[in-house]
mmCIF file of C-alpha atoms in Angstrom:
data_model
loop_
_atom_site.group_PDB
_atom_site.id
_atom_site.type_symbol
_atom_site.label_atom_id
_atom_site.label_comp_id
_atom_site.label_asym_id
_atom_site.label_seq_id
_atom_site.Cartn_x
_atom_site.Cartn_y
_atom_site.Cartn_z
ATOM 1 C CA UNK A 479 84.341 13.046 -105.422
ATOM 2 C CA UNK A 480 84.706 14.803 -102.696
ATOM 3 C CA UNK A 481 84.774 11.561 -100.309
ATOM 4 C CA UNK A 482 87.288 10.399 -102.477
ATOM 5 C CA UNK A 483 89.659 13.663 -101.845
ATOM 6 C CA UNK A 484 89.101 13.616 -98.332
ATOM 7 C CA UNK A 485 90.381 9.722 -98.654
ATOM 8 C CA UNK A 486 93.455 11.474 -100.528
ATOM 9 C CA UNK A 487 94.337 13.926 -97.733
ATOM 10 C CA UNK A 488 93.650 11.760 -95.749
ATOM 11 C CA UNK A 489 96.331 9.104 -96.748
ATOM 12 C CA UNK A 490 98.902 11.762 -97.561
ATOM 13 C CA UNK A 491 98.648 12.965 -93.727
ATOM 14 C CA UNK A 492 99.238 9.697 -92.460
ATOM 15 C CA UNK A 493 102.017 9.001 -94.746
ATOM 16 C CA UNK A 494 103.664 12.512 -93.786
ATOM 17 C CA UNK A 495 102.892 12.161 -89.765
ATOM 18 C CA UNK A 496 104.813 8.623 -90.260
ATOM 19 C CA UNK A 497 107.652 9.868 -91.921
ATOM 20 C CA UNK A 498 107.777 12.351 -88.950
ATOM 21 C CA UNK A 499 107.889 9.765 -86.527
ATOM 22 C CA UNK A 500 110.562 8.067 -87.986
ATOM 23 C CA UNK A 501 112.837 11.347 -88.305
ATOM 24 C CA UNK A 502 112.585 11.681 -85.101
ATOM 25 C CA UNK A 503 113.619 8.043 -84.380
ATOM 26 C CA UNK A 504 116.551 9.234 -86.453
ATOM 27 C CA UNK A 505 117.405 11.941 -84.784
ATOM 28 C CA UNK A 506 116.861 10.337 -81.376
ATOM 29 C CA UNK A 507 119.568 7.503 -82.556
ATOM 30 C CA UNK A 508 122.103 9.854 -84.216
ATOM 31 C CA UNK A 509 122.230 11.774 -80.531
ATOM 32 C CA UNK A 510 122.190 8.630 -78.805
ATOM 33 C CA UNK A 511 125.420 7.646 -80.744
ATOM 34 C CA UNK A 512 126.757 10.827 -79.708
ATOM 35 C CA UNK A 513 126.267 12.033 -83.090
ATOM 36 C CA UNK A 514 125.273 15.644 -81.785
ATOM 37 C CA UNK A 515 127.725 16.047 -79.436
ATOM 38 C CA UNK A 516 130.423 15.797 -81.733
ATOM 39 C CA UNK A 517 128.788 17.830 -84.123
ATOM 40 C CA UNK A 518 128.618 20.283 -81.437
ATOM 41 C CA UNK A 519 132.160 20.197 -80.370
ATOM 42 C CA UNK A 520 133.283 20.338 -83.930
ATOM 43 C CA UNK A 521 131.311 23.355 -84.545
ATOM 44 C CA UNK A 522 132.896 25.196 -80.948
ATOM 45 C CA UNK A 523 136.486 24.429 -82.495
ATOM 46 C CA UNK A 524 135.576 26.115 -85.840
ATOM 47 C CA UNK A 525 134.450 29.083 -84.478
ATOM 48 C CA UNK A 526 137.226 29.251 -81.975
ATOM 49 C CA UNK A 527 139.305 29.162 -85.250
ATOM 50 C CA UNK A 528 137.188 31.541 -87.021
ATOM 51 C CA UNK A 529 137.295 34.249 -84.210
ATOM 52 C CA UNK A 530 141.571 33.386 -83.701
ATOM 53 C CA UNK A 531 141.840 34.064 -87.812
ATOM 54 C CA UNK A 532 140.136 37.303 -87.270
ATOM 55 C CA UNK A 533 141.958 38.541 -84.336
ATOM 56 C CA UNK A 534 144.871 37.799 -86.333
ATOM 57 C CA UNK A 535 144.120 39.425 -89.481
ATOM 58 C CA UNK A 536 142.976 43.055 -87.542
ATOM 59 C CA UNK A 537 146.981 42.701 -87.002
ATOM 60 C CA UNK A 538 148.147 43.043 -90.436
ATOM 61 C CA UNK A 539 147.797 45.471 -93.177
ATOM 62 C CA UNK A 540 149.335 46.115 -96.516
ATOM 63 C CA UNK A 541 150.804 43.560 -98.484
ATOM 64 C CA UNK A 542 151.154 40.711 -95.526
ATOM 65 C CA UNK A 543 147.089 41.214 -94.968
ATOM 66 C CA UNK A 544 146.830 40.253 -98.636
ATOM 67 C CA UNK A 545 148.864 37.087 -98.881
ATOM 68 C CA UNK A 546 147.512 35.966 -96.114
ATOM 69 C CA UNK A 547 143.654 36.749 -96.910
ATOM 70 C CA UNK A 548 144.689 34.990 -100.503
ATOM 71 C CA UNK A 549 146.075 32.131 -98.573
ATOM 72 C CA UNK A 550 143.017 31.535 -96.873
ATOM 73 C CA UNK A 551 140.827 31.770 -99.789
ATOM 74 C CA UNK A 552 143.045 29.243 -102.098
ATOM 75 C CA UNK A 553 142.274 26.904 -98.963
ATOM 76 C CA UNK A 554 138.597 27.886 -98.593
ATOM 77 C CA UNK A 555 137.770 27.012 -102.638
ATOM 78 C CA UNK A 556 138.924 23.593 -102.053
ATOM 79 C CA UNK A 557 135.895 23.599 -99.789
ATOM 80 C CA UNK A 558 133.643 24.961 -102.461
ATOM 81 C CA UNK A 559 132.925 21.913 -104.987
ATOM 82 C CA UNK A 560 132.955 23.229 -108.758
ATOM 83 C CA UNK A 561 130.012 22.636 -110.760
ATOM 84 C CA UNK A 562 132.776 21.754 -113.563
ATOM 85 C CA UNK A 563 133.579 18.547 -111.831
ATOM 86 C CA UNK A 564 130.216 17.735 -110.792
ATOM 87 C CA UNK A 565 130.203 14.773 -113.744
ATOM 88 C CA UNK A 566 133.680 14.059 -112.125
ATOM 89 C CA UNK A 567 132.717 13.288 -108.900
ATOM 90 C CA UNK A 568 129.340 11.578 -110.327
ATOM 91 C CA UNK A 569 131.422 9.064 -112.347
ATOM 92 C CA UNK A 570 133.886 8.943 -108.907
ATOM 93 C CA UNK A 571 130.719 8.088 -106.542
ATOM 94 C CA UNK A 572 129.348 5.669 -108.516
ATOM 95 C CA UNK A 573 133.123 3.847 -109.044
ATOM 96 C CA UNK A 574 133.332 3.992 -105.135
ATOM 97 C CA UNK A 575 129.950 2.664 -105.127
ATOM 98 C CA UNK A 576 130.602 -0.398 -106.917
ATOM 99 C CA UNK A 577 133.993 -0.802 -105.043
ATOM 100 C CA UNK A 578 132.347 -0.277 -101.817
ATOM 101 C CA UNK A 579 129.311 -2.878 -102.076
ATOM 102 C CA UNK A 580 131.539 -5.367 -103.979
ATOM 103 C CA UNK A 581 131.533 -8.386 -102.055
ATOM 104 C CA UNK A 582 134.552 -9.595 -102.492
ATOM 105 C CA UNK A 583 135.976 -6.047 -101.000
ATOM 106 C CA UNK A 584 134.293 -5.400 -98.020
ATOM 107 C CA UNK A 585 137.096 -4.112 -96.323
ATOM 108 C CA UNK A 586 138.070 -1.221 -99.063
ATOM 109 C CA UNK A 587 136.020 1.864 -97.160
ATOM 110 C CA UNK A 588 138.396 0.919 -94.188
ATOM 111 C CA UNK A 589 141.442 0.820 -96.074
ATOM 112 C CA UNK A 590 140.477 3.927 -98.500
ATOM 113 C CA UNK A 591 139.779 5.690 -95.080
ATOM 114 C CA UNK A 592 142.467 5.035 -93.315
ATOM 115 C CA UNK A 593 144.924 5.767 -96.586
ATOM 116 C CA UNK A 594 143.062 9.101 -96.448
ATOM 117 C CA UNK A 595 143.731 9.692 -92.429
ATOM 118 C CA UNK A 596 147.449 8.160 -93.456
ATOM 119 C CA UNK A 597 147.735 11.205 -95.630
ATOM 120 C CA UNK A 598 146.508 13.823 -93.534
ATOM 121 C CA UNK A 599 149.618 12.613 -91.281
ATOM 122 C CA UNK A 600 147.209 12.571 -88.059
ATOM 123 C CA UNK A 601 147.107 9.918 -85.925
ATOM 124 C CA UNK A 602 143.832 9.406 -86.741
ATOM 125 C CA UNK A 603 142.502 5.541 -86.966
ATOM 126 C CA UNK A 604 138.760 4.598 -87.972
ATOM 127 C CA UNK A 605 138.017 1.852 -85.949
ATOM 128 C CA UNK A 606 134.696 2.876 -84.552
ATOM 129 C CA UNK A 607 133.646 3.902 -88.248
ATOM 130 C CA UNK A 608 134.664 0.395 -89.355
ATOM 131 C CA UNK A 609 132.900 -1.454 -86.513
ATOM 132 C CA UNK A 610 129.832 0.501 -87.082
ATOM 133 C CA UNK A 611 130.438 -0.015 -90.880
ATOM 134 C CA UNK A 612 130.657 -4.050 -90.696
ATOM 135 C CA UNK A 613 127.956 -4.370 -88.215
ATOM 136 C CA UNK A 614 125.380 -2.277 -90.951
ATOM 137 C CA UNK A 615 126.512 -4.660 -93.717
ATOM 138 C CA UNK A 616 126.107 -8.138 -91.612
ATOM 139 C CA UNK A 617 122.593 -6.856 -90.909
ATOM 140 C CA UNK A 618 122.066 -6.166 -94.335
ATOM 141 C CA UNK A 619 123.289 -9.210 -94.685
ATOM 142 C CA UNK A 620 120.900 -11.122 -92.518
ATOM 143 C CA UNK A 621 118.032 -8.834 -93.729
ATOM 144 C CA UNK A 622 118.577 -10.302 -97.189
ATOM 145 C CA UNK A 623 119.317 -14.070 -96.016
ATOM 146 C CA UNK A 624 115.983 -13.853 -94.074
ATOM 147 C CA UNK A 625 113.754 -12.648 -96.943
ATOM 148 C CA UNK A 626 114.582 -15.150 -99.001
ATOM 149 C CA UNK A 627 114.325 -17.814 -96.560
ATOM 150 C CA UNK A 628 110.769 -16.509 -96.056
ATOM 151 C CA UNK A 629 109.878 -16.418 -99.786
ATOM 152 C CA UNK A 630 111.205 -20.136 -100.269
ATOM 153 C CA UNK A 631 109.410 -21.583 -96.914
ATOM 154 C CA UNK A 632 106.370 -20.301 -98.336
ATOM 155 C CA UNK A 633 107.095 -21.319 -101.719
ATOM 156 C CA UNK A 634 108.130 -24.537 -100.097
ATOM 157 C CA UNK A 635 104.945 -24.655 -97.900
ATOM 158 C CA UNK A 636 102.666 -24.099 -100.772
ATOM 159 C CA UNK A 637 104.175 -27.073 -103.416
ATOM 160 C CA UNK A 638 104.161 -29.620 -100.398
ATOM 161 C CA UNK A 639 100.033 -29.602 -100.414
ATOM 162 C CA UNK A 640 98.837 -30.019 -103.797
ATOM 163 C CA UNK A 641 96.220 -32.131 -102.671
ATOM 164 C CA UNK A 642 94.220 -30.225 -100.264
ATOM 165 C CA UNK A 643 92.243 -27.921 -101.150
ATOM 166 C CA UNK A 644 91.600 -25.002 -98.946
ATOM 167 C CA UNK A 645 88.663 -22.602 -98.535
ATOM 168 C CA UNK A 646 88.552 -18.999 -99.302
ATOM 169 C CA UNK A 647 88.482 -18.323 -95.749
ATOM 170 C CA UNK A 648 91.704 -20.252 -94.549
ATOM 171 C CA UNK A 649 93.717 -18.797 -98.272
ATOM 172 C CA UNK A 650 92.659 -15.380 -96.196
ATOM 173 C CA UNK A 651 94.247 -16.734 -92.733
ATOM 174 C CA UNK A 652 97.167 -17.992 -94.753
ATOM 175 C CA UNK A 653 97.450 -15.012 -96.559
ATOM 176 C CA UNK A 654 97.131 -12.671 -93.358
ATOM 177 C CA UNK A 655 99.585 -14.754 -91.389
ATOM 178 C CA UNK A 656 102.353 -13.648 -94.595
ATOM 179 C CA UNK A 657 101.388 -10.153 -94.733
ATOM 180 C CA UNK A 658 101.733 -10.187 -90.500
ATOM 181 C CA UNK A 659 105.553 -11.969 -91.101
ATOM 182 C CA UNK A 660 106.297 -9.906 -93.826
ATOM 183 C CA UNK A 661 105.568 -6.395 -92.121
ATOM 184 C CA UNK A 662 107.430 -7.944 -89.132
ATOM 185 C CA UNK A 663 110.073 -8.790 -91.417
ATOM 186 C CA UNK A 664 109.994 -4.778 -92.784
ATOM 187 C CA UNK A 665 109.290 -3.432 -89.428
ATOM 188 C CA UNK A 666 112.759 -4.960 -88.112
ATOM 189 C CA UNK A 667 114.804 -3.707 -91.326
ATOM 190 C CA UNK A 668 113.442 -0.336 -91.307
ATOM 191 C CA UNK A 669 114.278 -0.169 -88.139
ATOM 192 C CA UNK A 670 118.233 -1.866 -88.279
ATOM 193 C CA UNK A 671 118.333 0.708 -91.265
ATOM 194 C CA UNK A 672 117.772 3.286 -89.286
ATOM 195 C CA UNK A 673 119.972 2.534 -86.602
ATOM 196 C CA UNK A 674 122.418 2.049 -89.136
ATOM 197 C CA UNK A 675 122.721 4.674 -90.765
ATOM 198 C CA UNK A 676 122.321 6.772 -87.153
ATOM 199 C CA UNK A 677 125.715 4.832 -85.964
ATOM 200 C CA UNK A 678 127.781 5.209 -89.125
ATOM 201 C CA UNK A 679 127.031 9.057 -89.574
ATOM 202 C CA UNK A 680 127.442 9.492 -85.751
ATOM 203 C CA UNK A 681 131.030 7.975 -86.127
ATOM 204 C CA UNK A 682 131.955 9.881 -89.554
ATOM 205 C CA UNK A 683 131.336 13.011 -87.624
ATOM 206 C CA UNK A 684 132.960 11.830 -83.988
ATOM 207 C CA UNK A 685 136.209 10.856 -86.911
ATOM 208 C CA UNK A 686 136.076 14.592 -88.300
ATOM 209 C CA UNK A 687 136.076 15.838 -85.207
ATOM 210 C CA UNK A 688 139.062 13.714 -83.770
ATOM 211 C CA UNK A 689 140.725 14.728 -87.252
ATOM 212 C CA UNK A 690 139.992 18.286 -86.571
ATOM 213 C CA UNK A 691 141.370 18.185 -82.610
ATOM 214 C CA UNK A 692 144.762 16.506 -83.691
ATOM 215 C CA UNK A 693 145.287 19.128 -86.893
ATOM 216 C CA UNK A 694 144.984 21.489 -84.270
ATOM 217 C CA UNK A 695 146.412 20.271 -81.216
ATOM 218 C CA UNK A 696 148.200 17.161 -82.488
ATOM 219 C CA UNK A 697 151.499 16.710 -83.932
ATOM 220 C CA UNK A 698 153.611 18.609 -85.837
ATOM 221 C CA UNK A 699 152.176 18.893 -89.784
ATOM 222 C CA UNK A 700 153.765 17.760 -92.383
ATOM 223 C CA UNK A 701 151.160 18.339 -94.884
ATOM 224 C CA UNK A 702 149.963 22.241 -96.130
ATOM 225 C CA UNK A 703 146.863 23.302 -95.085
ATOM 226 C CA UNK A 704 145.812 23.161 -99.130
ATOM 227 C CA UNK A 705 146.994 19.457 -99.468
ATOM 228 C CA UNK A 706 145.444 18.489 -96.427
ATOM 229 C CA UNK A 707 141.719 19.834 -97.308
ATOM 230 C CA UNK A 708 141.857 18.009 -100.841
ATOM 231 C CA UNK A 709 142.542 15.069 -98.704
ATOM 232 C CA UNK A 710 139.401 15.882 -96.015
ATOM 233 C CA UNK A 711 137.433 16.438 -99.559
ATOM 234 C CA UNK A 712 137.849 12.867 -100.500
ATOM 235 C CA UNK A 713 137.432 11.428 -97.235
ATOM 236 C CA UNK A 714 133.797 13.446 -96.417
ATOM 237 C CA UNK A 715 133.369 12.238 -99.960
ATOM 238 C CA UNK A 716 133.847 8.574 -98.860
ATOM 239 C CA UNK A 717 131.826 8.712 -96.064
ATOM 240 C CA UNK A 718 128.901 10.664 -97.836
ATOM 241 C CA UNK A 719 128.776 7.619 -100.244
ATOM 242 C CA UNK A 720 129.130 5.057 -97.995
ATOM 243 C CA UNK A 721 125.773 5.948 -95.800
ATOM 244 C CA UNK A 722 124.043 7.153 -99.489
ATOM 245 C CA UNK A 723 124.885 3.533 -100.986
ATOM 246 C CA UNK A 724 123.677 2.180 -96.688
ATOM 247 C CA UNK A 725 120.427 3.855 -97.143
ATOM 248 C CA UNK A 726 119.837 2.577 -100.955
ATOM 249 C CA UNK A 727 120.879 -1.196 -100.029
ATOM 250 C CA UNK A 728 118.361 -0.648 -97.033
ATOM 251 C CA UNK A 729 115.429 0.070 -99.222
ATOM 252 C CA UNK A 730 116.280 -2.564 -101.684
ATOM 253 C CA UNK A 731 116.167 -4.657 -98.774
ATOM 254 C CA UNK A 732 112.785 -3.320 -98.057
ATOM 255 C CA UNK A 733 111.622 -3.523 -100.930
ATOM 256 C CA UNK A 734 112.252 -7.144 -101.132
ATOM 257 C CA UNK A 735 110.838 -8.063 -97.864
ATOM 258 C CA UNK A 736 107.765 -6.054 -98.548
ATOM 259 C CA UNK A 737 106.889 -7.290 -102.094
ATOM 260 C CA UNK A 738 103.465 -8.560 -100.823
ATOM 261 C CA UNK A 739 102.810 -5.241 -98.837
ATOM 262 C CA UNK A 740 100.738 -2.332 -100.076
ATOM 263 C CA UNK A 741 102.574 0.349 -102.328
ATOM 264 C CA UNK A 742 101.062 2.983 -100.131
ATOM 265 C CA UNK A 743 101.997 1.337 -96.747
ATOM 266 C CA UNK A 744 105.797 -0.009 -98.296
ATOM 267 C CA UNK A 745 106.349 3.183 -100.029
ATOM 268 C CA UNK A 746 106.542 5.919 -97.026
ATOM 269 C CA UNK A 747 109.036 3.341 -95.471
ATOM 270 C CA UNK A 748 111.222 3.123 -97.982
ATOM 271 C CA UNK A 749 110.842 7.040 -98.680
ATOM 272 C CA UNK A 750 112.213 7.426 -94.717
ATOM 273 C CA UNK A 751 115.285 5.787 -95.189
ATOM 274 C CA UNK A 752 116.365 7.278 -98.277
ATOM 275 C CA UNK A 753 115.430 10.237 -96.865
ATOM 276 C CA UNK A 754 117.119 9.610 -93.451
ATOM 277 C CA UNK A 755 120.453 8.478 -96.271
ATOM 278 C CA UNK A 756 119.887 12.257 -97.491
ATOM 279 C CA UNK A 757 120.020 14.106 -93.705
ATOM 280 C CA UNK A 758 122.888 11.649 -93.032
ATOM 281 C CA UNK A 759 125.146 13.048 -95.850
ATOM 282 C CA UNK A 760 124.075 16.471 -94.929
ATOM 283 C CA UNK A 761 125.268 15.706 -91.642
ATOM 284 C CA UNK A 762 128.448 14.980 -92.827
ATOM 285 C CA UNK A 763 128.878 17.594 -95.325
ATOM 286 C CA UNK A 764 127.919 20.075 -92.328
ATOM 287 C CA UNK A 765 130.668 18.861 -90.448
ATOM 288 C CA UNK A 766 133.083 18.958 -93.559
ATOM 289 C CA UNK A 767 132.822 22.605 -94.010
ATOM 290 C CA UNK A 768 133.634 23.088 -89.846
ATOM 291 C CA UNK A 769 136.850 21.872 -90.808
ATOM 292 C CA UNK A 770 137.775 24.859 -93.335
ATOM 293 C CA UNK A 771 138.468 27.449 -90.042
ATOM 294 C CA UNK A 772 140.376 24.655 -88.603
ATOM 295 C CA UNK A 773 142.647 24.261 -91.764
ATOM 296 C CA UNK A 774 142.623 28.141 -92.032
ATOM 297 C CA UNK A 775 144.038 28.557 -88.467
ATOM 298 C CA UNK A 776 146.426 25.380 -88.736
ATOM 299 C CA UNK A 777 147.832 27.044 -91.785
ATOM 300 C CA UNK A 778 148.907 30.639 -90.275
ATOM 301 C CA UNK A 779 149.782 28.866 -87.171
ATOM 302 C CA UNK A 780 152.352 26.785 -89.617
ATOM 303 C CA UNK A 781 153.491 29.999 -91.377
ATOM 304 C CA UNK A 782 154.110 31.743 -88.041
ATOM 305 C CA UNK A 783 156.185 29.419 -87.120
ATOM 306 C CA UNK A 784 158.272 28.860 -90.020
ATOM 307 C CA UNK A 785 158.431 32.971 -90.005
ATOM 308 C CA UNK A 786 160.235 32.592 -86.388
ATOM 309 C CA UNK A 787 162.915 29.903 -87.784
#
């Protein structure tokens, strides 16, 4: 009994110190990608904006402090999702879901991203996210192509000698030398999954923060600051669904390759990329609420100057 628990611990320790090693692969990729740095950058601009809407405010009083501080807050709940929509957005996610993996549609993230930028009226373009985007899918692509090539070779392999028989101890070889292509096979997607998903949360974050530099430095806005964040709501939206439904294909894909592999050697694999799909939308949604001092400063930057016309 108590072999067997040591055994236990044992296994869950490894499992746990792999998973660790593999975050940290994630987190060395997402920086590599320049992930962090725009992260970073985004999060100096917001609380530039956050300390320029308090200097501004500790002007006012009365009645003008209290439009204003209302302004700002009917911006800041569009920030704040509802728990009343929650089924919503559900039955939204899983429509973009279907859109976005559709095969004959590859090309609708781009286009629902880039009618997203259109409306924020920033020049704003997501080719880097796109690039990033196609390259994940072609190796998702190849990932599946070459596990089924694999499975019908060995198929293929195994009807062409119906006449020999083989020992126990050449099955074994055989059998070994399928496990060793298969883990290869694994190894390789868990590790293009991984790099994946690094790249295209690196860009959606390097694409908020161009979108937040231009709201604030670029052109002239067309759009209110309230019209504008429903927009940014959908687009983080978008992106949080694209790497979510990038991290599920990926373990499919795993899963597939690894069908002759051990549940408790496939399993903590498969656990690190969803997982690593998880950090990547918190990522996102991290840089998503950066944005609301931007929009907050954009807007009583707007309404200053519209007071001075």
């Amino acid at each position: 009994q108590l072999l067997r628990e040591a055994k236990e611990k044992e296994k869950q320790r490894r499992a746990q110190q792999v998973t660790v090693e593999r975050t940290a692969h994630y987190g060395l990729l997402f920086d590599e990608f320049q992930g962090l740095s725009h992260l970073e950058a985004l999060e100096i601009l917001s609380n530039e904006s956050e300390a320029q809407i308090q200097s501004y405010l500790a002007t006012l009083d009365g009645e003008q402090l209290e439009t204003v501080k209302n302004d700002l807050i009917a911006i800041k709940e569009i920030f704040v999702p509802k728990e009343s929509d929650d089924e919503v957005v559900q039955a939204q996610k899983e429509k973009l879901s279907c859109v976005f993996f559709a095969a004959d549609m590859g090309e609708e993230f781009v286009s629902v991203l880039t009618e997203l930028l259109f409306e924020l009226h920033v020049a704003a373009t997501p080719d880097k996210l796109n690039k990033a985007r196609k390259k994940a899918h072609e190796w998702l692509e190849e990932a599946s192509f070459s596990t089924s090539v694999d499975i019908e070779e060995t198929l293929k392999e195994k009807s062409e000698e119906p006449g020999e028989e083989k020992t126990e101890k050449e099955d074994k070889i055989d059998s070994d030398k399928l496990e060793l292509n298969k883990n290869k096979t694994v190894e390789e997607i868990y590790m293009l999954s991984i790099e994946s998903l690094a790249e295209v949360t690196a860009r959606c974050i390097e694409q908020l923060h161009k979108v937040a530099e231009l709201i604030l430095h670029g052109q002239e806005v067309e759009k209110t600051a309230q019209d504008q964040a429903k927009v940014l709501t959908n687009l983080t939206s978008a992106m949080c669904n694209e790497v979510s439904c990038l991290s599920k294909k990926f373990s499919d894909s795993l899963t597939a390759a690894g069908s002759s592999m051990k549940a408790e050697v496939l399993n903590p694999i498969i656990d690190s990329v969803l997982l690593e799909g998880c950090n990547s939308t918190t990522y996102i949604q991290d840089a998503f609420q950066l944005l609301l001092p931007v929009l907050q400063i954009s807007h009583i930057q707007t309404s200053c100057l519209k007071a001075q016309e």
